[in-house]
XYZ file of C-alpha atoms in Angstrom:
565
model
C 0.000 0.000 0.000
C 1.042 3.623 -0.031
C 0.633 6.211 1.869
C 0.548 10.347 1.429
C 0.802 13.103 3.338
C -2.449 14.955 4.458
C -5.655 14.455 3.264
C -7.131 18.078 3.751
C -5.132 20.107 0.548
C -7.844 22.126 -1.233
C -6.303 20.848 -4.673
C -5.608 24.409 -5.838
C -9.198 25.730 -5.121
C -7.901 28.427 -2.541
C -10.607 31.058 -4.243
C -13.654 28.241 -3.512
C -13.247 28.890 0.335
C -15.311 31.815 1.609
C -17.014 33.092 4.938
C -21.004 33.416 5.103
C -20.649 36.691 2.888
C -18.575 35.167 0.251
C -15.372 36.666 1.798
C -11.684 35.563 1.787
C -11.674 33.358 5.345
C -10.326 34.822 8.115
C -9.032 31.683 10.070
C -8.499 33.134 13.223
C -12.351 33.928 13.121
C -14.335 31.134 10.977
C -13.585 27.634 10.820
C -11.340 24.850 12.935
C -12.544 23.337 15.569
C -15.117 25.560 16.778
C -16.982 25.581 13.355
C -16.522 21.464 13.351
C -18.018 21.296 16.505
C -21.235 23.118 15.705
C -21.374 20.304 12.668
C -21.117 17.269 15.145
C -23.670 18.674 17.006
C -26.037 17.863 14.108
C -24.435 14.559 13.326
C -24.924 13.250 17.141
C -28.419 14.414 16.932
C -29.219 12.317 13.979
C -27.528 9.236 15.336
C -29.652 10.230 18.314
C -32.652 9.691 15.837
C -31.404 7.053 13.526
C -29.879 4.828 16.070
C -32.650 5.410 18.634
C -35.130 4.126 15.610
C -33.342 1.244 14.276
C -31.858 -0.703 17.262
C -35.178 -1.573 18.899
C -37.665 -1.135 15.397
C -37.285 -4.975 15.038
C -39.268 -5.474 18.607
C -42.157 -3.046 17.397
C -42.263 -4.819 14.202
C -42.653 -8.352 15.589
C -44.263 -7.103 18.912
C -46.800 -4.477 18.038
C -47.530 -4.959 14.675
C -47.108 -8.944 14.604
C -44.622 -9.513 11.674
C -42.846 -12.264 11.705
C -38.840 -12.261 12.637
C -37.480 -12.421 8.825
C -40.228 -9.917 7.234
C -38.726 -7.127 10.414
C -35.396 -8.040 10.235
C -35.921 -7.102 6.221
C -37.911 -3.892 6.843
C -35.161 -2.562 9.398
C -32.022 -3.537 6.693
C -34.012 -2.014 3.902
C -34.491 1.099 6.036
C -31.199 1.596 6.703
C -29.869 0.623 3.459
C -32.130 3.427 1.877
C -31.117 5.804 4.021
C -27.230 5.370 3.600
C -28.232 4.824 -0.224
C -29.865 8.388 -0.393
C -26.014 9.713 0.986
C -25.284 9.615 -2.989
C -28.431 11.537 -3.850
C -27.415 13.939 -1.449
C -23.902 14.242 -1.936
C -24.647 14.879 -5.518
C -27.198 17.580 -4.269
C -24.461 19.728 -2.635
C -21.521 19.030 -4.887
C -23.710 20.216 -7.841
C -25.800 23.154 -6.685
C -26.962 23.660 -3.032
C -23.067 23.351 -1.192
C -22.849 21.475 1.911
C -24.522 23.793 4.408
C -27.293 24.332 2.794
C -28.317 20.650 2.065
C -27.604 19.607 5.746
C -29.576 22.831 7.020
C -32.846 21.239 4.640
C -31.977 17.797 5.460
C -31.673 18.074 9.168
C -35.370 19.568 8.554
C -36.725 16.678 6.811
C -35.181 14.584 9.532
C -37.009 16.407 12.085
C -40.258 15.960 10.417
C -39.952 12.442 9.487
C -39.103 11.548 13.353
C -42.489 13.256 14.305
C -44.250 11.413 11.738
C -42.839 8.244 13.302
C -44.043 9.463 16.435
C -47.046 10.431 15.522
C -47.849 6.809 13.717
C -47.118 5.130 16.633
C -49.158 7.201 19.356
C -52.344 6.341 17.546
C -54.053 3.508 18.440
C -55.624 3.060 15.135
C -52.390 2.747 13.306
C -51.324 -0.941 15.270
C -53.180 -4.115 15.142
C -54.751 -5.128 18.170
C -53.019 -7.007 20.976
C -52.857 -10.544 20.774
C -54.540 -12.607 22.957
C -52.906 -12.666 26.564
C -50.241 -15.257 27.424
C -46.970 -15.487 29.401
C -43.851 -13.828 27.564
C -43.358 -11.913 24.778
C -42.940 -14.833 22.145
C -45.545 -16.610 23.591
C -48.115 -13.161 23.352
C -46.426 -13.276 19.732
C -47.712 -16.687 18.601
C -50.917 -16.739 20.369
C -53.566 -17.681 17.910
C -55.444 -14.922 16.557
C -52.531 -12.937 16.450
C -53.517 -10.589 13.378
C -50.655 -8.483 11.941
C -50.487 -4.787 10.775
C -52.698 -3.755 7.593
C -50.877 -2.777 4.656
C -52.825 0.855 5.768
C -51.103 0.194 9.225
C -47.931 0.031 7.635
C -47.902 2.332 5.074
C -48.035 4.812 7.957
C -44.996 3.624 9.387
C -43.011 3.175 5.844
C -44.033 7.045 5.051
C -42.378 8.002 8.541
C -39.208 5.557 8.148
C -38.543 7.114 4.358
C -39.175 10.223 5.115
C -36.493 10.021 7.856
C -34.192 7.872 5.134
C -34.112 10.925 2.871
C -33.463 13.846 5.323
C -30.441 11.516 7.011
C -29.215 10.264 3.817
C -28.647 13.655 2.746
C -27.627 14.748 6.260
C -25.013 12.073 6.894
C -23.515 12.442 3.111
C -22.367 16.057 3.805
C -21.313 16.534 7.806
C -18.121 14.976 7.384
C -16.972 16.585 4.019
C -18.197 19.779 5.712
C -16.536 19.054 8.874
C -13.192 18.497 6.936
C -14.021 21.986 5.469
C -13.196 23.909 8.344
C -9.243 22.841 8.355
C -6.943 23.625 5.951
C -4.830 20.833 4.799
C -2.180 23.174 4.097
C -1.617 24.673 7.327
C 0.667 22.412 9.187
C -1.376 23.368 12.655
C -4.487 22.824 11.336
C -3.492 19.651 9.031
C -2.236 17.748 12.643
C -5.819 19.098 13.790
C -7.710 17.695 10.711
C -5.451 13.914 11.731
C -7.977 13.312 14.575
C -11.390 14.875 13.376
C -12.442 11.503 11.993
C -11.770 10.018 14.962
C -13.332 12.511 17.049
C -16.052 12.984 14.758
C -17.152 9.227 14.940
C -16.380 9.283 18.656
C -18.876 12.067 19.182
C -21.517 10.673 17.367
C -21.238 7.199 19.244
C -22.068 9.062 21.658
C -25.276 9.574 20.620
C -25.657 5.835 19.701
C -24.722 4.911 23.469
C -27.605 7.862 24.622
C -30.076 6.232 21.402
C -29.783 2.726 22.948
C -29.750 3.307 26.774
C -32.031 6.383 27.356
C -34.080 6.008 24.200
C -34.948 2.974 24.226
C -36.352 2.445 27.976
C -38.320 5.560 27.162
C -39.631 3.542 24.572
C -40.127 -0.033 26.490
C -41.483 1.577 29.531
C -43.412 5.080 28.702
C -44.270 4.258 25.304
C -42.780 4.453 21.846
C -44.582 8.262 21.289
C -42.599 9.320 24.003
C -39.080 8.241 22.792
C -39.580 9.262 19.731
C -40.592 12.604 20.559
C -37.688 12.943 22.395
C -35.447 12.237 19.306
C -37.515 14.726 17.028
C -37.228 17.571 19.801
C -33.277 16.523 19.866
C -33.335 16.983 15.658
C -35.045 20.165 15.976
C -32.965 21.283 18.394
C -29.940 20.779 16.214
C -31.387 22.476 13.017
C -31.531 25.883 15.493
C -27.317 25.180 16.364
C -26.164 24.741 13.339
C -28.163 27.573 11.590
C -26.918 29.961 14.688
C -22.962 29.306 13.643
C -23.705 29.872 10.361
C -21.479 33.126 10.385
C -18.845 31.411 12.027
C -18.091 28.041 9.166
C -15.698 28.328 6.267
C -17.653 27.366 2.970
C -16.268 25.741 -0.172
C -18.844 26.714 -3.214
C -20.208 23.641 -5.209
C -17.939 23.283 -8.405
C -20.853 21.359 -10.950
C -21.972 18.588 -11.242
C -19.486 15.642 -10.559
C -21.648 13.031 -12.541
C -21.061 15.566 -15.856
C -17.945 15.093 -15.505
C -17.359 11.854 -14.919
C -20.313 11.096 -17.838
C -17.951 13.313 -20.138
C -14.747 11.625 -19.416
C -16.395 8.584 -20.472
C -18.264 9.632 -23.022
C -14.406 10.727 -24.356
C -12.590 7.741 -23.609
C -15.476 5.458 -25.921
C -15.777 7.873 -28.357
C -11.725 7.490 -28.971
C -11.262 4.679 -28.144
C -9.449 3.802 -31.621
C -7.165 6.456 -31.570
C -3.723 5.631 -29.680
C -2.680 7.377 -26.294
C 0.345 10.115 -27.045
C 3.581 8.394 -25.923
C 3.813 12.258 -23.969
C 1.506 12.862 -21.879
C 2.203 16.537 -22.152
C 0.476 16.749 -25.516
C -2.930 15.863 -23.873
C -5.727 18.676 -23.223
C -4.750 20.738 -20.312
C -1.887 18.980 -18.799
C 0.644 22.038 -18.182
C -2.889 23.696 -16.110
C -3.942 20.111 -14.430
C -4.095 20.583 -10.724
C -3.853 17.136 -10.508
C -0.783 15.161 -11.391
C -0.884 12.759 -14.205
C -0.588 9.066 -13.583
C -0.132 6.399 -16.113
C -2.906 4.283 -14.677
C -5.978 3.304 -16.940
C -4.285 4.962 -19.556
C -7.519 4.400 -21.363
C -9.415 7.467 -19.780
C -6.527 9.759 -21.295
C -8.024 9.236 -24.596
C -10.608 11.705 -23.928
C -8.324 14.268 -23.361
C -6.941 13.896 -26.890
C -7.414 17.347 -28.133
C -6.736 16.327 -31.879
C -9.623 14.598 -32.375
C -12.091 17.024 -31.392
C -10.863 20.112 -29.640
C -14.149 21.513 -28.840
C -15.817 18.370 -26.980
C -12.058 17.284 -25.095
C -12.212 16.862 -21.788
C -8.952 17.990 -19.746
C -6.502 16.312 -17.816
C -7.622 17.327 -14.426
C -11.016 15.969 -15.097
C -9.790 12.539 -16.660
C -7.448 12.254 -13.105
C -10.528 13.161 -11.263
C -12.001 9.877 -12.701
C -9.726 8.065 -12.147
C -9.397 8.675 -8.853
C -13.533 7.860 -8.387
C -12.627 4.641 -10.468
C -10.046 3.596 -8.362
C -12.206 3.484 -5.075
C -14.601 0.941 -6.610
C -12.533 -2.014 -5.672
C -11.974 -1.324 -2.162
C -15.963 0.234 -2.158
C -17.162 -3.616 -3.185
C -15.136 -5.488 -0.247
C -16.617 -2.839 2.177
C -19.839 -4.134 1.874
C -19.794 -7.389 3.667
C -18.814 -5.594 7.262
C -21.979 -3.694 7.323
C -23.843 -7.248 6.314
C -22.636 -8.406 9.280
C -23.151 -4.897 11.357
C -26.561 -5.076 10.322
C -27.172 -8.178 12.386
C -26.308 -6.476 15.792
C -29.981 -4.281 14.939
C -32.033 -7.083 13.741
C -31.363 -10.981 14.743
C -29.082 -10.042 17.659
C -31.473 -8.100 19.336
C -34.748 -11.113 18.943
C -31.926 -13.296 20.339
C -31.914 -10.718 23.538
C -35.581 -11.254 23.551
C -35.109 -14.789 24.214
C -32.656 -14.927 26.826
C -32.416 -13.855 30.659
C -32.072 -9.888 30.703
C -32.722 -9.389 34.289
C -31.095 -6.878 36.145
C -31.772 -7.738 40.268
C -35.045 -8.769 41.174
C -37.412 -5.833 39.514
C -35.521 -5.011 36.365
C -35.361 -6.356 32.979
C -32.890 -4.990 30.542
C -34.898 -3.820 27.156
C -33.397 -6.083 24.378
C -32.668 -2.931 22.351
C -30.454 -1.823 24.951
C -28.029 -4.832 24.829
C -26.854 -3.244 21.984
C -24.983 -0.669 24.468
C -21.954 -3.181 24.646
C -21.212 -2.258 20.832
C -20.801 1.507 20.963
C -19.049 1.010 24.423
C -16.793 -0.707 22.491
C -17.136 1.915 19.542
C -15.983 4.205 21.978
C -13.220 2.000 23.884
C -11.195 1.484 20.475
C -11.989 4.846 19.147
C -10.660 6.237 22.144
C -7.592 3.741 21.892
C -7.284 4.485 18.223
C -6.348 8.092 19.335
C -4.539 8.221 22.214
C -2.494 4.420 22.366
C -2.519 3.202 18.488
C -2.345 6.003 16.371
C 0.715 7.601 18.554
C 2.242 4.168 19.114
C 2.080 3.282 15.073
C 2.954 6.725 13.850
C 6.592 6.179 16.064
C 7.035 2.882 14.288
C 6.003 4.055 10.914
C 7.391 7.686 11.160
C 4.062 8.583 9.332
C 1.606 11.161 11.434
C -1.730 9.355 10.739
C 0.137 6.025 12.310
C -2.420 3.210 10.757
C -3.375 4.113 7.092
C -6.708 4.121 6.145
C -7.014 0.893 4.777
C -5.172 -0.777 7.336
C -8.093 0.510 9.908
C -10.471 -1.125 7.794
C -8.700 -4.577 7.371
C -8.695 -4.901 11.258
C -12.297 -4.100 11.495
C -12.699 -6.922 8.233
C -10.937 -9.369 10.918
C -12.769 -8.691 13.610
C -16.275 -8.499 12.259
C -15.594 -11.667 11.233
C -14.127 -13.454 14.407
C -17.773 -11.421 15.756
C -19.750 -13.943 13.660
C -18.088 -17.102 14.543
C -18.363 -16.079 18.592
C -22.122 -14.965 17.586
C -22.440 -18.675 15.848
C -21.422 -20.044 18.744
C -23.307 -18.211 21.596
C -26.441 -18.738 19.278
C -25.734 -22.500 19.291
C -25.229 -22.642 23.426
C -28.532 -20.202 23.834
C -31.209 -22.672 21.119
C -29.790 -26.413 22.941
C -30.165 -24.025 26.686
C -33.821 -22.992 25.481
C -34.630 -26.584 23.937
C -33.005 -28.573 26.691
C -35.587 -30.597 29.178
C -35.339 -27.876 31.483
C -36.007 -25.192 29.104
C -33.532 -22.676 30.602
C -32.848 -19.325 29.245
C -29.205 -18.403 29.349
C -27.924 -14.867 30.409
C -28.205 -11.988 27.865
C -24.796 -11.645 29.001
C -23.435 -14.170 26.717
C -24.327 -11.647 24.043
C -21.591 -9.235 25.315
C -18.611 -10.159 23.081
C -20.290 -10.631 19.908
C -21.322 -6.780 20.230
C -17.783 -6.471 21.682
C -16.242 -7.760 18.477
C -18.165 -6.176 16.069
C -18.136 -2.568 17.556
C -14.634 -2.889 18.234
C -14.710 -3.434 14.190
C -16.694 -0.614 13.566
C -14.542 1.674 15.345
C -11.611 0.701 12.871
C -13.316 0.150 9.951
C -15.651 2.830 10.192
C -13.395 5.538 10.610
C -10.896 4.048 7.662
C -13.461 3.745 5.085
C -14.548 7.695 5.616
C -11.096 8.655 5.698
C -10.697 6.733 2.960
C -13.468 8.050 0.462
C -13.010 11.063 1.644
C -8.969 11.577 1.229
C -8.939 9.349 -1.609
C -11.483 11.074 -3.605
C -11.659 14.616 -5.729
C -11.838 17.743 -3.782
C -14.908 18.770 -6.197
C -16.936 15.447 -5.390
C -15.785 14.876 -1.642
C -20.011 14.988 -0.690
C -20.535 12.330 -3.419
C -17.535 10.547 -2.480
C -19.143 10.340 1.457
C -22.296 8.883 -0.180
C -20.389 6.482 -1.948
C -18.685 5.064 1.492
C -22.677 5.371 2.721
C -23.529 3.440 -0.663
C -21.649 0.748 1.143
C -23.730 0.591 4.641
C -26.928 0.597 1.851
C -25.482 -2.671 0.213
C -24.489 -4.030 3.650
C -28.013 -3.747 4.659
C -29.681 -5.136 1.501
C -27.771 -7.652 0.994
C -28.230 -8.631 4.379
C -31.720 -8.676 3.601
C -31.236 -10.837 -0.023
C -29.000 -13.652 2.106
C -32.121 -13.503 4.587
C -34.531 -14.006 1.468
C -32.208 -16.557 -0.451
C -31.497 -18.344 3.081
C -35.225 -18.805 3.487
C -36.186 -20.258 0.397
C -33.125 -22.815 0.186
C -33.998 -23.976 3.483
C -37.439 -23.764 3.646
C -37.474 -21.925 6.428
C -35.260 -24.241 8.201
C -32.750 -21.858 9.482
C -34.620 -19.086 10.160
C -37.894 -19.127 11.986
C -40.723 -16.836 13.682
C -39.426 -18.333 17.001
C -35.482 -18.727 16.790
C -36.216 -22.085 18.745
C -36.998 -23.665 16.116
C -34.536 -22.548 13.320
C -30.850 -22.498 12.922
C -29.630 -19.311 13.456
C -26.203 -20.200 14.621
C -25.857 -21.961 10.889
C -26.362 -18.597 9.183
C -24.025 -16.328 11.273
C -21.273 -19.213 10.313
C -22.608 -18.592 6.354
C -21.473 -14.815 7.259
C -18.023 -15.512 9.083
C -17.268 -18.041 6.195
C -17.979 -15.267 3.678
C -16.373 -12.652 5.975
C -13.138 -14.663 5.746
C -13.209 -14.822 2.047
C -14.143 -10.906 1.271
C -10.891 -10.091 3.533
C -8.715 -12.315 1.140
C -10.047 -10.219 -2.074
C -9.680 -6.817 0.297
C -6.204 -7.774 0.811
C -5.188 -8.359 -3.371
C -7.212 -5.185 -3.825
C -5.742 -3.104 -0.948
C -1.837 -4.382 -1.586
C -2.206 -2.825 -5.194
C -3.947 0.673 -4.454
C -1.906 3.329 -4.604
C -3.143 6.500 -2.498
C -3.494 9.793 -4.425
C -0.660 12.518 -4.535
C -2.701 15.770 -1.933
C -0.393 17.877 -3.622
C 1.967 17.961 -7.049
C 5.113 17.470 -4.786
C 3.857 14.744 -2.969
C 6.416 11.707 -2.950
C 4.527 8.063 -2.257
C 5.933 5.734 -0.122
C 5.486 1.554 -1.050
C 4.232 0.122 2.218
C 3.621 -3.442 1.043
């Protein structure tokens, strides 16, 4: 692998960065870390929302509105996938037109009206089947004959709230981070060793939220009612809409540049329309090179053909906007073997959580631990190794490596690979010990404790492999399509989620319904989460021939790369 030097360089678009009245900056007075902070605000708000949502949806859907465990295990993957799939939508949005402020500003809006919505749908009676017929436990209330589930009126309710939600966080979540990053400059020494630990400290802060989503949120939910959580989470979106408009004289702004899509549509629109005609043996004669703010490289040579000025100076493309391609094209291989972590992430929200349901979640003699809130063991752990990342790791690999960010990017994200996988093969496990517990002659239900280090594992994972992939999209990509380039590391949380949801599908109908089942009793659960950690283990072979041959992009023309392999 190779590694650069920062990852904030404006890529000669000094003019692009202006205060709220299209000013010069002044960077004693706009921007760093006060500006950043007023982002994260916004950010930890809508984790506050999303999280809060999607960690205990899956014991509404199969509790309240009677839906069996695959059909809300598939309605909470397809939620989130659509929401991190929308992160392209808006990324495109603000790169094209509306800048990054202002699409957060009317995203954080739809956010906040999509929560109420949700809140709404669930405070009126009319809008949940009634309750099954009365019987001791919650699976046994669950299969009780005469159990009707929800309408398809009953649902559309909640689907209008859920997407209306997807699209104001898709947008939301494409553009905090690239805005974030837009309040450093890369080429200010001070502010580029700043810049080194805003991912970190941007993902730390909004697990955060996540830890508040799954403790407080969801025993507002379980105990007072579902209204009353999610109220709290649309008065907390709200709330964050009114920060970050109030610092809006105090961010730095970088103006949207076009659309990237025309110009990666034009690129290849050149490249296929000569592709006959051979490459010059010097690059120099191609259109633009002597004002590219990009260096040239001689990889895919074949996108320099539509920078051939000869064949039709008018409609040639330059050599800035062929690199810029590149670059996008060149994240597409490590983009595909990203996917598979956030398969597996997605079963911490959905099968992990019914598994809660079925085991012994007493705290004392008077307490029972929501299910939704076992979840709190992953974003402790989130925050454990993001917290480790920055103060122990990072420090203690940037000595041995002489490099300041310590772990590159992609490093981060082939530990999280590992140990989202060695998370599946502990969750196979516990799942096996909790089914022959439940279907033993005493019919004992094993401690919801046992569920501790497959949450462990897996957050631990997402606090490396999160935090690597943004960096990673985000460094790695175009300074003009940094917001598309954060939907495009979202577009790989929506796959994770949907095909989470396919391998539930396909897994059903080879099986018959063998492995998984409306009471986890009776399927095979454990046999699936070994299907993932048998697929994990394969995906990090491919990352590792993909991630030994990427070379990082040059931040600036001087840059010198280092080989790493």
């Amino acid at each position: 692998m190779v590694s650069t030097g920062g990852f904030g360089d404006n890529g000669g678009c000094e003019g692009l960065v202006v205060d709220f009245k299209g000013r010069p900056v002044d960077k004693s007075r706009v921007g760093g870390w006060f500006g950043a902070g007023l982002i994260l605000v916004t950010e930890l708000a809508e984790r506050v929302c999303v999280m809060g949502i999607s960690m205990n949806l899956v014991t509404y859907l199969t509790g309240d509105m009677h839906l069996s465990s695959a059909k809300s295990a598939n309605i909470v993957t397809n939620f989130m996938g659509t929401l991190n799939l929308l992160a392209l939508l808006g990324g495109f949005v603000a790169d094209a037109k509306f800048g990054r402020y202002r699409t957060i500003a009317v995203s954080a809006t739809i956010t906040a009206v999509g929560v109420s919505l949700l809140a709404a749908s669930t405070a009126v009676p009319g809008m949940r089947p009634p309750r099954c017929a009365a019987a001791a436990g919650y699976e046994a209330r669950r299969r009780a004959a005469g159990c009707v589930p929800a309408s398809g009126g009953q649902l559309g309710m909640l689907y209008a709230a859920l997407y209306t939600i997807a699209a104001g966080a898709g947008g939301l979540k494409a553009n905090v981070s690239g805005f974030g990053t837009d309040q450093f400059d890369g080429r200010d020494p001070q502010e580029e060793r700043a810049m080194l630990y805003f991912f970190n400290r941007f993902y730390f802060c909004i697990s955060l939220g996540s830890l508040f989503a799954v403790t407080v949120l969801v025993y507002v939910q379980d105990n007072l009612g579902r209204a009353w959580g999610y109220g709290v989470a649309a008065a907390a979106m709200a709330a964050a809409v009114a920060v970050f408009a109030a610092g809006a004289s105090r961010y730095r702004y970088r103006r949207p540049q076009g659309s990237p899509l025309a110009v990666i549509g034009r690129v290849l629109w050149g490249a296929w329309r000569n592709w006959r005609l051979p490459c010059p043996a010097d690059a120099s004669e191609l259109h633009g090179f002597r004002e590219a703010k990009v260096s040239h490289t001689d990889r895919l040579r074949c996108l320099d053909k539509a920078a051939i000025a000869e064949a039709d100076p008018a409609t040639a493309v330059t050599v800035t906007e062929v690199e810029e391609v590149k670059m996008v094209v060149k994240l597409l291989p490590m983009w595909s073997t990203c996917i598979l972590f956030w398969t597996i992430y997605s079963q911490m929200t959905t099968f992990s959580i019914q598994q809660a349901e079925q085991m012994d979640r007493r705290a004392g003699s008077h307490f029972v631990v929501p299910a939704g809130s076992l979840s709190v063991f992953l974003f402790l752990s989130v925050l454990l190794f993001t917290a480790l990342n920055e103060r122990l790791l990072v420090p203690l690999a940037a000595r041995l490596t002489r490099r300041p960010q310590g772990l590159t990017s992609l490093q981060r994200v082939a530990a999280g690979l590992v140990l989202a996988t060695l998370g599946m093969a502990v969750s196979a496990l516990v799942e096996k010990k909790r089914r022959d517990a439940s279907n033993g002659s005493g019919g004992v239900a094993v401690s919801a404790l046992w569920l501790v280090p497959q949450f462990f594992l897996v957050g631990a994972g997402e606090a490396f492999a999160y935090v690597g992939q943004l960096e990673f999209f985000i460094r790695e990509a175009p300074e003009r399509m940094k917001s598309m380039s954060t939907g495009l590391f979202l577009a790989t949380l929506a796959m994770g989620f949907f095909l989470s949801s396919l391998l539930v599908l396909a897994v059903d109908a080879v099986t018959r319904g063998a492995w998984i089942r409306g009471h986890l009793d009776d399927g095979r659960l454990d046999l699936f989460y070994w299907m993932l950690a048998v697929l994990g283990l394969a995906n990090f072979a491919v990352f590792l021939v993909f991630a030994s041959r990427h070379q990082y992009k040059r931040t600036r023309p001087d840059a010198a790369t280092v080989e790493l392999h």
